[in-house]
Short mmCIF file of C-alpha atoms in Angstrom, two decimals:
data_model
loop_
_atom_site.label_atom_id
_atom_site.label_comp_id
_atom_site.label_asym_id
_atom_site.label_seq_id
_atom_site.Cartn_x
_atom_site.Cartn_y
_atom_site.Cartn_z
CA UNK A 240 59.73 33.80 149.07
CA UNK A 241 62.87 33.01 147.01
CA UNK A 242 64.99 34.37 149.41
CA UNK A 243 63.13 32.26 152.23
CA UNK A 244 64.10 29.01 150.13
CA UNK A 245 67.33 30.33 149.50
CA UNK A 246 67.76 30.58 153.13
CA UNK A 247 66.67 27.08 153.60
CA UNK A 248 68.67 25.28 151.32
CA UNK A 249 71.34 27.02 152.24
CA UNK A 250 70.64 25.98 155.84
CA UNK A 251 69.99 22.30 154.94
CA UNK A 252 73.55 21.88 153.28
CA UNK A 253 75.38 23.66 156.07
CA UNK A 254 73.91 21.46 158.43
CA UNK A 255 74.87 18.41 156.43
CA UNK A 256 77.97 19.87 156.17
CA UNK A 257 78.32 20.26 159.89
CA UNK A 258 77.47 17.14 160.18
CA UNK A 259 80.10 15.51 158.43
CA UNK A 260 82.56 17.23 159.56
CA UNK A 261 81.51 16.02 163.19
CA UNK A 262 81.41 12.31 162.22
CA UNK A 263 84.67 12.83 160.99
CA UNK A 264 85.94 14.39 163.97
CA UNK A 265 84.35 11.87 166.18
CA UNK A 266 86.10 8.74 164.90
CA UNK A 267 86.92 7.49 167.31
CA UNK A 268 84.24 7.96 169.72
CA UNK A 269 85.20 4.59 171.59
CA UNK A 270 87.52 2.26 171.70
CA UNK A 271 89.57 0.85 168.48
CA UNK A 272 90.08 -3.03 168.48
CA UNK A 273 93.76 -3.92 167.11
CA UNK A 274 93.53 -7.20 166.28
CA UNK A 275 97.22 -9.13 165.91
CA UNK A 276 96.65 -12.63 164.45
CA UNK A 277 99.93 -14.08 166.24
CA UNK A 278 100.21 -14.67 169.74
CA UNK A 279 101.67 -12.29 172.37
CA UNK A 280 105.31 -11.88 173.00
CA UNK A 281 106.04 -11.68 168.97
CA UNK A 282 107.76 -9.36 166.52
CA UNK A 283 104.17 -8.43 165.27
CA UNK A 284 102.59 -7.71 168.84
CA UNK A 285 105.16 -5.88 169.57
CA UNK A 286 105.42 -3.49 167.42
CA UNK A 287 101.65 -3.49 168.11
CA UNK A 288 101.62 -2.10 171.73
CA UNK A 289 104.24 0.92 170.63
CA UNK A 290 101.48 2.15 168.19
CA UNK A 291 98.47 1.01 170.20
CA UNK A 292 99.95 3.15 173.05
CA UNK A 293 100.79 6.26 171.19
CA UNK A 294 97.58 5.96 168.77
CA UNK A 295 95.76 5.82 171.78
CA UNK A 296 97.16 8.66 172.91
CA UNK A 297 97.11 10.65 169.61
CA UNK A 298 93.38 9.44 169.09
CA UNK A 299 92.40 10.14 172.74
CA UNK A 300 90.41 6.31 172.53
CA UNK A 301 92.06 3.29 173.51
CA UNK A 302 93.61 1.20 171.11
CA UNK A 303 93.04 -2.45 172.64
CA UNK A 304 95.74 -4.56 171.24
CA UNK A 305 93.74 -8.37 171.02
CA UNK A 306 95.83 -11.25 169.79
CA UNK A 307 94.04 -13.75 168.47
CA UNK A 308 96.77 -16.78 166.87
CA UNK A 309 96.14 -19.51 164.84
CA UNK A 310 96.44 -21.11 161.41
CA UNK A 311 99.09 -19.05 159.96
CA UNK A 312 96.93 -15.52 160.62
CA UNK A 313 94.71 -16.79 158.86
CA UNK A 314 91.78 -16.86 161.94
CA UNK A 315 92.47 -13.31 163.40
CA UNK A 316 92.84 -12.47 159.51
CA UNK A 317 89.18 -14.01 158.97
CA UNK A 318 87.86 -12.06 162.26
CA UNK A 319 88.60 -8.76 160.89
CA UNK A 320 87.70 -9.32 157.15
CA UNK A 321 84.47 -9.95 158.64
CA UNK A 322 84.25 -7.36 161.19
CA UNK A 323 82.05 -4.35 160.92
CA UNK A 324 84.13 -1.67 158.13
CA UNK A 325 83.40 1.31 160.37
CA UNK A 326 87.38 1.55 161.63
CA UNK A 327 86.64 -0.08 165.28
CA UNK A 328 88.14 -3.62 164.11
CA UNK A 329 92.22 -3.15 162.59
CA UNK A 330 94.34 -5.92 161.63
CA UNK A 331 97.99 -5.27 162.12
CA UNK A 332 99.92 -7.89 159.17
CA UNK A 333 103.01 -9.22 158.05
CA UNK A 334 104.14 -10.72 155.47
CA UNK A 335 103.01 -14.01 156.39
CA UNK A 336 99.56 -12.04 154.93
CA UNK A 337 100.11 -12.67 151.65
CA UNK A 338 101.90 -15.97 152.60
CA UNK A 339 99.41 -17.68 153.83
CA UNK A 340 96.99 -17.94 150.75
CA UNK A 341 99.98 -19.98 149.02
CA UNK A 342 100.08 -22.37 152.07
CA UNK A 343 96.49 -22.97 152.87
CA UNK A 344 93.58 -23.97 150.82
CA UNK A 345 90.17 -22.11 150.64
CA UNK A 346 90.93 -19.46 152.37
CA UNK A 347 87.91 -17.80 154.05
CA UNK A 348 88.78 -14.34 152.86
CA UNK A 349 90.93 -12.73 149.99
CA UNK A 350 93.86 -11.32 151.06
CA UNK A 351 93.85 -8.25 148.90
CA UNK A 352 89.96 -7.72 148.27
CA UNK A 353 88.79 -8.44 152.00
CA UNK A 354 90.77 -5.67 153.20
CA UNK A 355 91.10 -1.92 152.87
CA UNK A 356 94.40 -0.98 153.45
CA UNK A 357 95.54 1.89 156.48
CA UNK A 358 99.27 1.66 155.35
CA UNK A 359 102.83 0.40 155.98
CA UNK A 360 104.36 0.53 158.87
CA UNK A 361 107.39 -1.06 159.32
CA UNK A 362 110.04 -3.10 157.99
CA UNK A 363 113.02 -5.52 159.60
CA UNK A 364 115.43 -8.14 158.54
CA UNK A 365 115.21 -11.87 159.93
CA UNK A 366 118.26 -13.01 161.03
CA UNK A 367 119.54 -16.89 161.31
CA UNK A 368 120.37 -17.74 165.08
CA UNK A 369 121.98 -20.93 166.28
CA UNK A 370 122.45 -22.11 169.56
CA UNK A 371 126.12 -22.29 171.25
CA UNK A 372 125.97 -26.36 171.17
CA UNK A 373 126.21 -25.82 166.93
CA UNK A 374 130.03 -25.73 166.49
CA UNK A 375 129.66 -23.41 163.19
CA UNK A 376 130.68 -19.47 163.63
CA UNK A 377 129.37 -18.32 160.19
CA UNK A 378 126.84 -19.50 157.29
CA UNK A 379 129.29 -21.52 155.47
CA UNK A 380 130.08 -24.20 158.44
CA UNK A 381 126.31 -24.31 159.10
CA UNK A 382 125.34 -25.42 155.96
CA UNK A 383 128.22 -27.99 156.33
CA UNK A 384 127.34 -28.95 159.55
CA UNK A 385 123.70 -29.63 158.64
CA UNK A 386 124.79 -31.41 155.11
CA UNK A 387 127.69 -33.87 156.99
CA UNK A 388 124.72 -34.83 159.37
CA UNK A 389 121.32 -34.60 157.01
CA UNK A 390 118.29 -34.24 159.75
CA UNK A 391 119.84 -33.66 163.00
CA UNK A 392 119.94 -29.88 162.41
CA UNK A 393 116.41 -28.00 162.87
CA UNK A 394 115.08 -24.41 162.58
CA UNK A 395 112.00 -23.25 164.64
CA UNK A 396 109.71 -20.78 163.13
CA UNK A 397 106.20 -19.54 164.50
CA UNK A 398 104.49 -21.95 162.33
CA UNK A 399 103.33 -23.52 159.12
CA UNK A 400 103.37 -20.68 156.83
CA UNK A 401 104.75 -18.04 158.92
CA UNK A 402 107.58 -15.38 157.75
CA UNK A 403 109.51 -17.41 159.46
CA UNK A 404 108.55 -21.01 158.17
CA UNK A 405 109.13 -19.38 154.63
CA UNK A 406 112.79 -17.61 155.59
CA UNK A 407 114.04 -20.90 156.43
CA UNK A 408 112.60 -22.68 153.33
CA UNK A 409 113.75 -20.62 150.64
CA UNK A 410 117.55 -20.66 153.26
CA UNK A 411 117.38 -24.66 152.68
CA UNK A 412 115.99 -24.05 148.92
CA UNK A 413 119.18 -22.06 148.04
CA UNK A 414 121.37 -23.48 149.78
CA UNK A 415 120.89 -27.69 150.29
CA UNK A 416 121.08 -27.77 153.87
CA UNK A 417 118.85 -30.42 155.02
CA UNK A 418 117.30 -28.39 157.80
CA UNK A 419 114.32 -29.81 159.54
CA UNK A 420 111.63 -27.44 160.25
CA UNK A 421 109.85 -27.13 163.70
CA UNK A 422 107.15 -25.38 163.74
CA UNK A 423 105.58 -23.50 166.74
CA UNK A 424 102.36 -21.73 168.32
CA UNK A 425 103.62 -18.32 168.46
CA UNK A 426 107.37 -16.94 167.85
CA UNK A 427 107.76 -17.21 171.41
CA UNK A 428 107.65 -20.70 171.97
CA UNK A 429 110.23 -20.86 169.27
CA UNK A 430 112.27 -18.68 170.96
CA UNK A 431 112.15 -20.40 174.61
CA UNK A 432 112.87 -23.58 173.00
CA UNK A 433 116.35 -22.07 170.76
CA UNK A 434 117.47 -20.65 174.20
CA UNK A 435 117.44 -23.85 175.76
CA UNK A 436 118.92 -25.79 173.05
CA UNK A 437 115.99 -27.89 172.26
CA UNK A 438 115.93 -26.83 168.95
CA UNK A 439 119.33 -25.59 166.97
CA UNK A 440 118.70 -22.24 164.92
CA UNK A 441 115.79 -20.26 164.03
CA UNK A 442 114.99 -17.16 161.43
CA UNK A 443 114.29 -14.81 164.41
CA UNK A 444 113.33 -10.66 164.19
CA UNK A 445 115.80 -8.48 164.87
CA UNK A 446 114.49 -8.27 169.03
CA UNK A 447 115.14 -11.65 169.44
CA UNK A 448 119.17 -11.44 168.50
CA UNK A 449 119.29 -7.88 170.40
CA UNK A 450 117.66 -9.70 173.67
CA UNK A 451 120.12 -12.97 173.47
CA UNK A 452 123.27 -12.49 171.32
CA UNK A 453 124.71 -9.80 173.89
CA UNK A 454 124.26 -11.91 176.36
CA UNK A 455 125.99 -15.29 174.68
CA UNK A 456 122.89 -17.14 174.63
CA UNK A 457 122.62 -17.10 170.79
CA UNK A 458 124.73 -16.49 167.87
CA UNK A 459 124.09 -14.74 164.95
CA UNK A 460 125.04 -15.77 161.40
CA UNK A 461 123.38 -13.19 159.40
CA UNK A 462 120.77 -11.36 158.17
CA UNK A 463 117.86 -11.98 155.94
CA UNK A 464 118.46 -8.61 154.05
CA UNK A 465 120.93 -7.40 151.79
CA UNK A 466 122.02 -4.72 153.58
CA UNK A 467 123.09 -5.19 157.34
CA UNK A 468 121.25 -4.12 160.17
CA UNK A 469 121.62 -1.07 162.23
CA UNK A 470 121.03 -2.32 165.34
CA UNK A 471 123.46 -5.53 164.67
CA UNK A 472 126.06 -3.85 162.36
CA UNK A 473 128.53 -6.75 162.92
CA UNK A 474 126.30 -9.42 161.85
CA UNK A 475 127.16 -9.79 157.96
CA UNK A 476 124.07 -10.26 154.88
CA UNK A 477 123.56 -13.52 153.42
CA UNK A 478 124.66 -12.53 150.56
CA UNK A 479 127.88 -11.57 152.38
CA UNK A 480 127.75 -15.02 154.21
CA UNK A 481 128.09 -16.42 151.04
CA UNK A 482 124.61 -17.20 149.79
CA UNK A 483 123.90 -14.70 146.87
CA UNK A 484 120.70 -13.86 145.66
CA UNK A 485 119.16 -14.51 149.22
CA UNK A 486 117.09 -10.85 150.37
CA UNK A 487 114.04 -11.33 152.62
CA UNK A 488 112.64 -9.04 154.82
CA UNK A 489 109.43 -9.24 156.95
CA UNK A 490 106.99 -5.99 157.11
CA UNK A 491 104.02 -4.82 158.99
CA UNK A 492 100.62 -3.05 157.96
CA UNK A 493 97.81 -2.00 159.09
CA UNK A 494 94.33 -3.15 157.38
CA UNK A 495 90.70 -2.37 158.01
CA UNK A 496 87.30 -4.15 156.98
CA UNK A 497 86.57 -4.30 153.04
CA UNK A 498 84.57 -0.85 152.61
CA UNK A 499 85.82 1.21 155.53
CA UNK A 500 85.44 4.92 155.09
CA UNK A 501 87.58 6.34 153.24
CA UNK A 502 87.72 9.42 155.72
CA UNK A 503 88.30 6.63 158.65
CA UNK A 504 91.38 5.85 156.94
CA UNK A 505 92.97 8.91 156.14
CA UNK A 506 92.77 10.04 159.35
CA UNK A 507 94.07 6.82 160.68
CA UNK A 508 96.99 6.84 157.84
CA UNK A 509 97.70 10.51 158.42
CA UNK A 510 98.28 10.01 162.34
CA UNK A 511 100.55 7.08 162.27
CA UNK A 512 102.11 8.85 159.67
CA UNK A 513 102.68 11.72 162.17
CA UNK A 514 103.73 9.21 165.21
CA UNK A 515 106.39 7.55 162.45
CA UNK A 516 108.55 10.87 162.57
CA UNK A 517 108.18 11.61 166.25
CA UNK A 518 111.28 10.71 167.65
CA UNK A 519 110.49 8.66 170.73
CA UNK A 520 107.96 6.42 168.41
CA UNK A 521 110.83 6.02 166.17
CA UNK A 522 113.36 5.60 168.87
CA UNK A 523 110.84 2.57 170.48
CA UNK A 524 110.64 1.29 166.98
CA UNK A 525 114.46 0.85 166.44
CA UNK A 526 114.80 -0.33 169.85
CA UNK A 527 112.23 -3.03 169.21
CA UNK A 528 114.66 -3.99 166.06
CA UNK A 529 112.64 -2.62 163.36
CA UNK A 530 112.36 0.45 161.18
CA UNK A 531 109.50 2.82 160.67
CA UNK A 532 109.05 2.89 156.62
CA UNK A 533 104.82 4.10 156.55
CA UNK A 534 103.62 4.67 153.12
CA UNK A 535 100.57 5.89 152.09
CA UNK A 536 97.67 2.88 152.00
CA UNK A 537 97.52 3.29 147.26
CA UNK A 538 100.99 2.19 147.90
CA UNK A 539 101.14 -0.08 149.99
CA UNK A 540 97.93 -1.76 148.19
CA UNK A 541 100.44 -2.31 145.12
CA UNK A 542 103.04 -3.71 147.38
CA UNK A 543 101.34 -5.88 148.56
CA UNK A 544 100.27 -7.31 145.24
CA UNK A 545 104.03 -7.55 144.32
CA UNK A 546 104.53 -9.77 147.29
CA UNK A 547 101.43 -11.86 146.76
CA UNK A 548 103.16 -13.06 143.29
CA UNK A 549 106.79 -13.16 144.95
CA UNK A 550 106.08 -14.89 147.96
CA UNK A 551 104.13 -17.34 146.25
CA UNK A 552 107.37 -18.05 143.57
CA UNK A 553 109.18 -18.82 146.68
CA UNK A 554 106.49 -21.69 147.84
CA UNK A 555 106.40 -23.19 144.57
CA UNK A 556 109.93 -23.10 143.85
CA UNK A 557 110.90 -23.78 147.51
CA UNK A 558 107.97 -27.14 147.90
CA UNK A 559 106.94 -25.49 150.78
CA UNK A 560 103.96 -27.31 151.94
CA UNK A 561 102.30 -28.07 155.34
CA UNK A 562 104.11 -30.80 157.85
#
């Protein structure tokens, strides 16, 4: 009889067992919702369909890239932290994630404790583009420009509170060029409108200077970062420009629902960790002016932290508020 009940516990926890080894195995048994709270065309979406493709792939379930824009991130932010935490709903972030809570009141969500986080992804330089009609060639006779004629210069960004928005504020903080800020729905109405000369210079990413400076349409002055670029190795720092202290770069992550699985996200943090070191994904990354840095999700939850507090110093000390 002992051996009979022996037998059947024995049988009871290799079923469980098998059975949570299959639930692990079958995320994901349909398709994966990648939710990018900016609208289409943009650094962040992107960067978006590279990893929705290959995690598709990879994952053998679509990854459906939906963009849903609007209030800084904050809405397609809001849709996820409230999504279902069973690793069908991602958010893919940037910094204008922990911008945002600096820039708009009540927040529907936390930006840290709504979210569980997958991992880094990526991370790029901005870089200050003017339009041909602005006479200046580097930093210096911008700022001059814009300070001999106080208001007639303006920079677009992607909108109140974007990476963007901030770039230029904390430029005009450090600086004193009265720059006028113009903000947009989306990074590529920004974009469309610098091209044609309706507005004068924008904080751009990286595949906005490698799709227009070739070609004459643009200039660039420099780069956010404080080292250069490797995709625009000409194009000096802002620190080299002659604005010291200036070092800004925008990133991207990947976040789940508060409470997702912790199983759900290794797996998920383990395969783009894979696809980062395969080198067409990289080579698609670089191309798309940005480079793969993931990091493990216990990290990047501490980074993030970091640039809560350091993004909100630049707000405060930049009077950054809402036009």
């Amino acid at each position: 009889m002992l051996h009979v009940l022996r037998a059947t516990g024995l049988a009871v926890l290799l079923a469980v067992a098998g059975a949570s080894a299959v639930a692990q195995q079958a995320y994901p048994n349909r398709p994966v919702r990648l939710i990018v709270p900016f609208a289409p065309g943009g650094f962040t979406d992107v960067v978006a369909r590279i990893l929705g493709q290959k995690m598709s792939v990879a994952l053998g379930q679509q990854f459906i890239v939906e963009n849903k824009a609007g209030a800084g991130s904050t809405i397609g932010s809001d849709f996820v932290a409230k999504a279902p935490p069973d690793g069908y709903t991602l958010l893919m972030v940037s910094s204008t994630h922990v911008i945002s809570p600096w820039i708009y009141s009540n927040l529907p969500y936390d930006p840290i404790k709504s979210f569980t986080v997958v991992g880094k992804l990526v991370d790029s330089p901005y870089v200050l583009l003017v339009h041909p009609k602005v006479p200046a060639r580097n930093v210096q006779e911008f700022i001059a420009a814009a300070k001999a004629q106080p208001g007639t210069l303006h920079y677009a960004s992607s909108g109140n509170g974007s990476a963007q928005h901030l770039m230029g504020g904390l430029f005009v903080a450090m600086t004193g060029a009265p720059l006028k800020h113009v903000p947009y729905r989306g990074s590529s109405g920004a974009a469309n409108d610098l091209v044609a000369g309706v507005v004068e210079s924008s904080f751009a990413g990286v595949p906005n200077a490698l799709s227009q400076v070739p070609q004459g349409r643009l200039r660039a002055l420099a780069v956010t970062t404080s080292k250069r670029a490797p995709q625009l190795p000409d194009v000096p720092t802002m620190q080299e420009a002659g604005v010291p202290g200036y070092d800004a770069s925008v990133w991207l992550a990947l976040l789940a629902p508060a409470g997702t699985p912790p199983d759900i996200v290794r797996r998920l943090n383990s395969e783009i960790a894979a696809l980062m070191q395969a080198p067409d994904t990289r080579k698609a990354l670089l191309d798309a002016g940005v480079e793969p840095t993931p990091s493990t999700p216990q990290e990047m939850s501490a980074y993030m932290t970091q640039e809560l507090a350091r993004w909100g110093k630049v707000v405060k000390d930049a009077n950054i508020k809402l036009e």
